Short mmCIF file of C-alpha atoms and ligand atoms in Angstrom, two decimals:
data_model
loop_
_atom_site.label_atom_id
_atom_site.label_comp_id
_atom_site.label_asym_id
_atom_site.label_seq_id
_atom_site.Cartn_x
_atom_site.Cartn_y
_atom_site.Cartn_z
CA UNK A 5 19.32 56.25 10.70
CA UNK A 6 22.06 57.12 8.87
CA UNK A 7 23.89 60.73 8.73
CA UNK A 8 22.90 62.65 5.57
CA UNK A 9 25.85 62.81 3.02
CA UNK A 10 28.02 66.19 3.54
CA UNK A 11 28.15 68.36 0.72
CA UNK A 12 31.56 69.02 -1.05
CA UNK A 13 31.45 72.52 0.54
CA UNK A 14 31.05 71.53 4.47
CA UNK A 15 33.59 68.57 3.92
CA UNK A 16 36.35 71.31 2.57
CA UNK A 17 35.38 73.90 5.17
CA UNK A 18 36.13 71.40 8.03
CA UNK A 19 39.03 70.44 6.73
CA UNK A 20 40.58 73.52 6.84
CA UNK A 21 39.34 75.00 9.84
CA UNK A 22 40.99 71.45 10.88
CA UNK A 23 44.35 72.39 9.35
CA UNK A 24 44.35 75.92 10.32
CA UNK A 25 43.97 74.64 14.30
CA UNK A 26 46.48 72.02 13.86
CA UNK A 27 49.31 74.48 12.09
CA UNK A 28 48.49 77.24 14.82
CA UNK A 29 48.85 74.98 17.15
CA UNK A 30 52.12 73.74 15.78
CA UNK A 31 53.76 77.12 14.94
CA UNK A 32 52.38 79.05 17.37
CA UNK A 33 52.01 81.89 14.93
CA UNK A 34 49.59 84.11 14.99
CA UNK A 35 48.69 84.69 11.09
CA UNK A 36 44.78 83.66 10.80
CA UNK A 37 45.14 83.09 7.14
CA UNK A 38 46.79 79.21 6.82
CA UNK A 39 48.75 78.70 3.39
CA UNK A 40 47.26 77.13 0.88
CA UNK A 41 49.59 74.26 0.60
CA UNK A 42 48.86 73.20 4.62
CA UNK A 43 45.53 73.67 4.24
CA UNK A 44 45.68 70.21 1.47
CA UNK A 45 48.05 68.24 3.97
CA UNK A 46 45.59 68.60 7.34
CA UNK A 47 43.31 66.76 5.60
CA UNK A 48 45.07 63.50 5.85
CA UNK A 49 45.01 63.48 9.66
CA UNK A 50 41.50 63.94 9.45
CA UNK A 51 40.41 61.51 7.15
CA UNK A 52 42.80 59.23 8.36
CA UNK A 53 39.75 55.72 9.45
CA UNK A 54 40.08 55.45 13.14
CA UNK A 55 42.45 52.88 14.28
CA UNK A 56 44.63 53.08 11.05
CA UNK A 57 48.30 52.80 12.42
CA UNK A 58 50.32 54.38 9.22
CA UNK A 59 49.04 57.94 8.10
CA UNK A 60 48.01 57.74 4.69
CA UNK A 61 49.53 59.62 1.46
CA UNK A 62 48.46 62.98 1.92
CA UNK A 63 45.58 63.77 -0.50
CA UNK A 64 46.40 66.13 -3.69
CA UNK A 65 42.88 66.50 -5.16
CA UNK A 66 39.29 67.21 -4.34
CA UNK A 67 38.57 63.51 -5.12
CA UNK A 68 40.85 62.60 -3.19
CA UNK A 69 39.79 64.43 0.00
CA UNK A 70 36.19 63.51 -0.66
CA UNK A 71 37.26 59.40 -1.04
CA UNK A 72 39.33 59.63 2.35
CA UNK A 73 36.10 61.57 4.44
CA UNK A 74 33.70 59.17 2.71
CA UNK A 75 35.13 56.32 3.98
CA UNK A 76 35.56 57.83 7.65
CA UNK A 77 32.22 58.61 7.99
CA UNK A 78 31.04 55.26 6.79
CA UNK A 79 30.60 52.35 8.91
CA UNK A 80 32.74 49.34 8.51
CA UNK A 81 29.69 47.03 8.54
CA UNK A 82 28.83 49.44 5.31
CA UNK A 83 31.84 48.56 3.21
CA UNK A 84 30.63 44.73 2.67
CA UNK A 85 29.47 45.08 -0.46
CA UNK A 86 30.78 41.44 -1.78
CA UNK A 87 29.26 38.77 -1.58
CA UNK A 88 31.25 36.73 0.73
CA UNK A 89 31.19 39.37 2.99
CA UNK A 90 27.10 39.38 3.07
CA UNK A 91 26.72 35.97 3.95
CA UNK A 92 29.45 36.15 6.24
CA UNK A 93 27.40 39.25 8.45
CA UNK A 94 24.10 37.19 7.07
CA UNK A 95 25.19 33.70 9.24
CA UNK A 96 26.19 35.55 12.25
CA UNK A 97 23.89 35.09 15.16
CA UNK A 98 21.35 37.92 16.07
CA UNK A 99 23.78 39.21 18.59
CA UNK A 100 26.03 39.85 15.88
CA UNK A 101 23.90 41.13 13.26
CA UNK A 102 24.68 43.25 9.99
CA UNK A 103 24.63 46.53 10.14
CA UNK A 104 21.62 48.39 8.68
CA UNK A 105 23.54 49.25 5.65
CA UNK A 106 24.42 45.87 4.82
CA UNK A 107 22.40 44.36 1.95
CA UNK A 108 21.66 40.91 0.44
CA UNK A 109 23.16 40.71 -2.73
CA UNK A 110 20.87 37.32 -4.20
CA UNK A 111 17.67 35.21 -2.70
CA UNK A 112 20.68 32.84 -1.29
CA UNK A 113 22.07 35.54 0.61
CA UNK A 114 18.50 36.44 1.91
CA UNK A 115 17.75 32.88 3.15
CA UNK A 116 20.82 32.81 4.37
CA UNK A 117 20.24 35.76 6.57
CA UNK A 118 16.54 34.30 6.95
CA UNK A 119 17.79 30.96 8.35
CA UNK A 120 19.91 33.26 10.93
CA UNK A 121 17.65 35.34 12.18
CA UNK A 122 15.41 32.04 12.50
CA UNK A 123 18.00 30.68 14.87
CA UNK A 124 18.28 33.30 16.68
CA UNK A 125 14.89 34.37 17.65
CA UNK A 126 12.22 31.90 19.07
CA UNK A 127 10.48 29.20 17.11
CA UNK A 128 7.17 30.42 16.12
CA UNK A 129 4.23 28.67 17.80
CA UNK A 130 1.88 26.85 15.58
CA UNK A 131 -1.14 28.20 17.16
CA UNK A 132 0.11 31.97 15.92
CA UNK A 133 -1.23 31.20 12.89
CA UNK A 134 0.78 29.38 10.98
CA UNK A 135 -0.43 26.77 9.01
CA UNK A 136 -0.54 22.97 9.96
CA UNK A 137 2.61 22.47 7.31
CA UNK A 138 4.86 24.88 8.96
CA UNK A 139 7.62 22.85 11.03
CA UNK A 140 7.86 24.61 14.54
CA UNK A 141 11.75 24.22 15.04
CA UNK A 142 12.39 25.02 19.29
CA UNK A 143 15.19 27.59 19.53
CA UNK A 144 16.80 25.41 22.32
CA UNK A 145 17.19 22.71 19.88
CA UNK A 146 19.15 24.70 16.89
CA UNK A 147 22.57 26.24 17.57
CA UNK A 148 22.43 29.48 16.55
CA UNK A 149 25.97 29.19 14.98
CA UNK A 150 24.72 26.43 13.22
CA UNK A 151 21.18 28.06 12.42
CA UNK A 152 22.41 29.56 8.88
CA UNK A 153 22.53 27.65 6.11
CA UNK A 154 20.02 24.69 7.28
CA UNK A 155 17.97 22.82 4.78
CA UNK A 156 14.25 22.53 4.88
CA UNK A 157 15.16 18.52 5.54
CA UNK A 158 17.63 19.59 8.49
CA UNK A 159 14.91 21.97 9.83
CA UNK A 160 12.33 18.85 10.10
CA UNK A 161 14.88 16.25 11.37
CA UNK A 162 15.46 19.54 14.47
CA UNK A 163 11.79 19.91 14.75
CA UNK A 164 11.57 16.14 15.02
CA UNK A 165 14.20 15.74 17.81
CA UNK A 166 13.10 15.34 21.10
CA UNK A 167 13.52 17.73 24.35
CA UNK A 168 16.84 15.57 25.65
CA UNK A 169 17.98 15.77 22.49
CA UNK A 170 17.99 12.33 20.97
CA UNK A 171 16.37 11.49 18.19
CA UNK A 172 12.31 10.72 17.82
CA UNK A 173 12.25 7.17 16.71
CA UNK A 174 10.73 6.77 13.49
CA UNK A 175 6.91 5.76 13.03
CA UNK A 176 7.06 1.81 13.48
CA UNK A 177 6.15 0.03 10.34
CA UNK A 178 3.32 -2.21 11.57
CA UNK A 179 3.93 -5.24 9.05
CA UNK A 180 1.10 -7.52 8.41
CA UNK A 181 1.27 -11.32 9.88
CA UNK A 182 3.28 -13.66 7.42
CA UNK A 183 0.08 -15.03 5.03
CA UNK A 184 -0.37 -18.67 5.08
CA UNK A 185 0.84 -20.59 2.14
CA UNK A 186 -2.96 -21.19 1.25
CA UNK A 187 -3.70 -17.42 1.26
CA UNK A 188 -0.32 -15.89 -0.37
CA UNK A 189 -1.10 -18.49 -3.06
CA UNK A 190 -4.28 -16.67 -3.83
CA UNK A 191 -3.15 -13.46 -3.40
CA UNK A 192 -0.77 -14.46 -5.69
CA UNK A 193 -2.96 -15.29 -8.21
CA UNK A 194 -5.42 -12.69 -7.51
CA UNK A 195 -4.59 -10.74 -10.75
CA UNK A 196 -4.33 -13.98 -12.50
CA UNK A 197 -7.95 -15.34 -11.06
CA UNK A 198 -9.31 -11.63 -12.10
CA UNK A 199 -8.33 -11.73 -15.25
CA UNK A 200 -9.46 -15.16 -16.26
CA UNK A 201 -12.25 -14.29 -14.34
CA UNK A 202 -13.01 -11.57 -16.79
CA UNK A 203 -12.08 -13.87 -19.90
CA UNK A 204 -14.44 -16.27 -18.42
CA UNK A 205 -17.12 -13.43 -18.12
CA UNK A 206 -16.29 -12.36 -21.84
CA UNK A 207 -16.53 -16.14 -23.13
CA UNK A 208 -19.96 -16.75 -21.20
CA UNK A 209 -21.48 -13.37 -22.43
CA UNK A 210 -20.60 -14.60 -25.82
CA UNK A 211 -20.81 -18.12 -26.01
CA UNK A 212 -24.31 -17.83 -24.69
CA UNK A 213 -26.27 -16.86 -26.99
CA UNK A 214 -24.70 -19.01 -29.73
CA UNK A 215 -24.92 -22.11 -27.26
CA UNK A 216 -28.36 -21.49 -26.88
CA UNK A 217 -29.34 -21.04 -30.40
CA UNK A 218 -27.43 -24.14 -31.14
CA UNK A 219 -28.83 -25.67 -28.30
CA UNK A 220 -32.57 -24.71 -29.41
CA UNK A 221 -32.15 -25.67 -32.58
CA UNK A 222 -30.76 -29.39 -31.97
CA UNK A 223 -33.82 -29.72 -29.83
CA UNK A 224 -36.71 -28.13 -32.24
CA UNK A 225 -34.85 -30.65 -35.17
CA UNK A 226 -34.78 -33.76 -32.55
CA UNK A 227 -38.60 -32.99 -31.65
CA UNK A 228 -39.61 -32.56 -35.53
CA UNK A 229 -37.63 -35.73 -35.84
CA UNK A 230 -39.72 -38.26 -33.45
CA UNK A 231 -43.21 -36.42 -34.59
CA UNK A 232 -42.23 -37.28 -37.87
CA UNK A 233 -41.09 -41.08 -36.71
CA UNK A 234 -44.29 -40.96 -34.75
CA UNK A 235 -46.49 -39.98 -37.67
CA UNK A 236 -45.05 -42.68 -39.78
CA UNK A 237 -46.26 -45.64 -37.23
CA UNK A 238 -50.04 -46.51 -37.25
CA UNK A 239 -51.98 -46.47 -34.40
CA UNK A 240 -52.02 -49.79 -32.99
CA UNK A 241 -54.41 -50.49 -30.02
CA UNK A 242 -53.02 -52.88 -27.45
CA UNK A 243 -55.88 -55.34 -26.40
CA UNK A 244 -55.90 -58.77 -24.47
CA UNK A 245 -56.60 -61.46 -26.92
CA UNK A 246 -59.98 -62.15 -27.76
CA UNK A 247 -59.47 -66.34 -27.27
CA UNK A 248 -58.22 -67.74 -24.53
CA UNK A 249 -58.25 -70.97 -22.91
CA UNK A 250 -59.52 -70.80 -18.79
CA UNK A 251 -58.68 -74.30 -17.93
CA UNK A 252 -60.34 -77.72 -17.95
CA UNK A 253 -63.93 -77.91 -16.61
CA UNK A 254 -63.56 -79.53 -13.22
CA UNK A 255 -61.93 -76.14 -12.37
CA UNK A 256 -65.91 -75.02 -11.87
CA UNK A 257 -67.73 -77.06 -9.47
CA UNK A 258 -71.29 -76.67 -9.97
CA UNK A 259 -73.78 -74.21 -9.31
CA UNK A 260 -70.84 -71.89 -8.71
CA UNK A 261 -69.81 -68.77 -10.45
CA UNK A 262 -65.85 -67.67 -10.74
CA UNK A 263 -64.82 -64.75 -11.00
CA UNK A 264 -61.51 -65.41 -11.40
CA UNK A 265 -61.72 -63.88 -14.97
CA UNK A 266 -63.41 -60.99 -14.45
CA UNK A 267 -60.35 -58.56 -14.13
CA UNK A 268 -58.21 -60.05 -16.81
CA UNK A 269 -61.44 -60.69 -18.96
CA UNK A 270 -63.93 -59.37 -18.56
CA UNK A 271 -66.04 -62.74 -17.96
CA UNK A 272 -67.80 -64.77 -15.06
CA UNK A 273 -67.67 -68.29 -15.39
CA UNK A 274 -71.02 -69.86 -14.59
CA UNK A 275 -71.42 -73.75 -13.93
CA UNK A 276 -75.43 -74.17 -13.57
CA UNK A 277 -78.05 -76.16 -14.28
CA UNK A 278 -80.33 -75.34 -17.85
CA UNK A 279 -83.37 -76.36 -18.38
CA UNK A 280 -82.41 -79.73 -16.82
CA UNK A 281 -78.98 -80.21 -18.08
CA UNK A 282 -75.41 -78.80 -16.25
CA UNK A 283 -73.89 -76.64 -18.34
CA UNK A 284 -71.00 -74.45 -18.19
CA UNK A 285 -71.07 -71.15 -20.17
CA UNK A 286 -69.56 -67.53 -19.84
CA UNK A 287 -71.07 -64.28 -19.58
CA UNK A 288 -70.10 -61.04 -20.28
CA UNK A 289 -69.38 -58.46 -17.21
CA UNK A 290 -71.10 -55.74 -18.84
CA UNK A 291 -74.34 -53.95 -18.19
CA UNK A 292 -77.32 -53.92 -20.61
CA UNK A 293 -78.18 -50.73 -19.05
CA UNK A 294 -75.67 -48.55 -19.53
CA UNK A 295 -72.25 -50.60 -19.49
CA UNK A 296 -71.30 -50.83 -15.92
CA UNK A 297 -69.47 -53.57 -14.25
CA UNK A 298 -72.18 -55.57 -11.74
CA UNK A 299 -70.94 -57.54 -8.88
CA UNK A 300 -71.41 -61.05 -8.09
CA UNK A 301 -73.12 -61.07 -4.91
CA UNK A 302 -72.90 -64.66 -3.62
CA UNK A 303 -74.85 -64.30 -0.35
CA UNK A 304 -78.12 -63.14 -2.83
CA UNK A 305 -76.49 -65.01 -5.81
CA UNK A 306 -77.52 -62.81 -8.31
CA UNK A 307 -75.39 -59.79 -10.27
CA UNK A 308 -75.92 -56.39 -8.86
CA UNK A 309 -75.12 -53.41 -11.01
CA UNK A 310 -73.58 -50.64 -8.70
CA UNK A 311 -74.79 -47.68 -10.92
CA UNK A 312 -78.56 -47.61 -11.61
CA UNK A 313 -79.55 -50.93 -9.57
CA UNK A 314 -80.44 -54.07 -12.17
CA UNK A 315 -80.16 -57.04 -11.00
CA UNK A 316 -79.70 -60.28 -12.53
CA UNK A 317 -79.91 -63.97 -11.93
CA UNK A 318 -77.15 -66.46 -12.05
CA UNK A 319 -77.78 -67.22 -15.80
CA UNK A 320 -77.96 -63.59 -16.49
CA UNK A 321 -81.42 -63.25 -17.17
CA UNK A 322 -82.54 -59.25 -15.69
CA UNK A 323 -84.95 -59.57 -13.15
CA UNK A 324 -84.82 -55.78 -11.56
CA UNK A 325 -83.45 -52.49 -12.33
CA UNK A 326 -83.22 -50.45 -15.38
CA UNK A 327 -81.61 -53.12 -17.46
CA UNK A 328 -83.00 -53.95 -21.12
CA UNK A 329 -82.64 -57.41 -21.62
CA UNK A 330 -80.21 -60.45 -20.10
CA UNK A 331 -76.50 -59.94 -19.78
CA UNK A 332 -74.63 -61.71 -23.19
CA UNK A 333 -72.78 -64.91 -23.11
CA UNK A 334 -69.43 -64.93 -25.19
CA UNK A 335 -68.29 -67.77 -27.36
CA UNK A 336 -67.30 -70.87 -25.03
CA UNK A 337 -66.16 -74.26 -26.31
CA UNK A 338 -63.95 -77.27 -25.41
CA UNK A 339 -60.49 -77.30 -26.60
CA UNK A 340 -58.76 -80.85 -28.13
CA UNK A 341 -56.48 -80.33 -25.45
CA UNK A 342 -60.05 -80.82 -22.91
CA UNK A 343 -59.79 -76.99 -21.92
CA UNK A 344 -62.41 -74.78 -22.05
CA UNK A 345 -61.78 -71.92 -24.58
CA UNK A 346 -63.56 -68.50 -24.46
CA UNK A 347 -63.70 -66.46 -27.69
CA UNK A 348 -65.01 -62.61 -26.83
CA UNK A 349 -65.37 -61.67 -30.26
CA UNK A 350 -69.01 -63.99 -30.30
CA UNK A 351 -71.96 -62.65 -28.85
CA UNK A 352 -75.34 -64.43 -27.93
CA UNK A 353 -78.12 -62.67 -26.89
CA UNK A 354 -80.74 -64.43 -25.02
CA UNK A 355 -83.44 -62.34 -26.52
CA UNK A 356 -82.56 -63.58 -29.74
CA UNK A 357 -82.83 -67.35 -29.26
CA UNK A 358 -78.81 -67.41 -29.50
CA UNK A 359 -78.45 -68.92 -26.03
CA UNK A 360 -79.56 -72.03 -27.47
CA UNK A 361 -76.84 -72.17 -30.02
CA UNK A 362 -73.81 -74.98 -28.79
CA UNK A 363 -71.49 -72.56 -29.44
CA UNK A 364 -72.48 -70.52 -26.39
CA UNK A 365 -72.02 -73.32 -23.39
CA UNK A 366 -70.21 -76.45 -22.86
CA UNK A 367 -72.40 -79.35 -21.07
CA UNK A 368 -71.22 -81.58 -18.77
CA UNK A 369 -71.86 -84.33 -17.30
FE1 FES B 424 -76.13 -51.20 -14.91
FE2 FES B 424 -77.36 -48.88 -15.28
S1 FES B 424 -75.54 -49.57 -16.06
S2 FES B 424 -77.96 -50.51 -14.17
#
């Protein structure tokens, strides 16, 4: 609290009562009206700022008078006004603070004095309520002298140092193991490999389609191609040859039948004994019936048709079984060269006398 400012009135009236002590005093005279002209030169005793050494000019004027009391009854602290002189009371420690009149002239000033009274008073603890970014600085840690004027930096690097006071050491930098040549190689060319991987995925997505079509297209041409080749050939029907030669006649001993033929030819090869002459003739292996393939059963030396049962004789005459008439005998002839020759493409039929025909056996003798 400050005292209230003294009117002009009370400031004159104590100055003279001042000056009327001081000449009585002086004189020792006992005239309680003091002169005019004393009553202006008490003054300067009295407005004098304690611990002045040389009396000042004695005041002539009501100004004057009123500068000279003013600035005794204000506080020295109170006539910092300049700059300079603020942030010089602002960076003294809290022992040595401003007075209450003093005030900050710009926001510099008022961190200045900020940053002071930081340094001076103890670090606010986090769990007060401050908020995880405020930097608790410990008061033990900042000079106080040195308190004004810190940076927010220089405040970190304090809150940072440790209790002895060295220096924290900074967070290790945990590097990662050198790569092996191998691996830096592709990590190296991991951008690379990504973006011809994407060029590759572009090119696929679009050569795809237009491989494919291509693609189809050679194929449906090539197909219409070789149906078209195919179309132009005739049908031809691959079959063994019709005459063949089976080898000279002592191949067949008599009253034997071969059936040497009968896979590659369809034919048995039958040397018997016709109405009293030996003959050798060949017969056809299929059925009357229905066209199966009998078997020569030389234990009961007749044919045996596996499918409905007829049986025939040696000479192919049907004797049981569902079978029409006798088995056929296919042309048959001696060669120039003295082997027998078989032509399939004659057929004689015992029912119709053609089994007497020459052309059907070859006798011998
Ligand atoms: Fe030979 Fe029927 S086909 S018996």
């Amino acid at each position: 609290m400050t005292d209230p400012k003294p009117s002009t009135n009370d400031i004159l009236a104590k100055i003279r009562a001042k000056a009327a002590s001081a000449a009585a005093a002086e004189s020792g005279a006992t005239s309680e009206t003091p002169a005019a002209p004393s009553a202006v030169a008490a003054p300067l005793a009295v407005a004098t700022p304690v611990g002045s050494a040389a009396p000042a000019a004695a005041p002539k004027s009501t100004a004057d008078i009123m500068a000279a009391a003013r600035a005794a009854s204000k506080p020295a602290a109170a006539k910092a006004g300049s700059t300079p002189d603020i942030l010089a009371a602002a960076k003294k420690p809290a022992g040595a603070a401003p007075a209450a009149g003093a005030a900050a002239k710009s926001p510099a000033d008022i961190m200045a004095a900020i940053r002071a009274k930081a340094g001076a008073a103890p670090a606010a603890s986090p769990a007060a309520g401050g908020s995880s970014a405020t930097v608790a600085v410990p008061a033990a840690k900042i000079d106080p002298s040195k308190a004004a004027g810190l940076s927010a930096a220089d405040m970190i690097k304090a809150a940072r140092t440790a209790s002895d006071g060295s220096p924290k050491a900074p967070p290790k930098v945990v590097l990662p193991s050198k790569p092996l040549p191998g691996k830096a190689a592709a990590a190296k060319t991991a951008p690379e490999i990504g973006r011809r991987s994407m060029l590759a995925v572009v090119v696929s997505a679009v050569c795809t389609w237009v491989v494919l079509a291509w693609t189809s297209m050679i194929a449906a041409s090539v197909v219409s191609l070789l149906a078209t080749a195919r179309f132009m050939m005739p049908n031809v029907l691959v079959e063994p040859p019709t005459k063949f030669k089976i080898g000279p006649p002592n191949d067949y001993a008599p009253g034997t039948v071969s059936t040497k033929w009968q896979a590659q030819f369809n034919i048995w090869v039958v040397n018997a004994e016709v109405d009293g002459a030996q003959v050798i003739y060949a017969l056809s292996t299929v059925c009357t019936h229905l066209g199966c393939t009998p078997n020569w059963l030389e234990g009961e030396q007749k044919f045996k048709c596996p499918c409905h049962g007829s049986g025939f004789y040696k000479s192919g005459v049907n004797f049981e079984g569902p079978a029409p008439r006798p088995l056929e005998r296919v042309g048959f002839r001696l060669a120039e060269d003295g082997m027998l020759e078989v032509d399939k493409s004659v057929k004689f039929q015992k029912e119709l006398g053609q089994w007497a025909n020459s052309a059907s056996f070859v006798g011998v003798t």
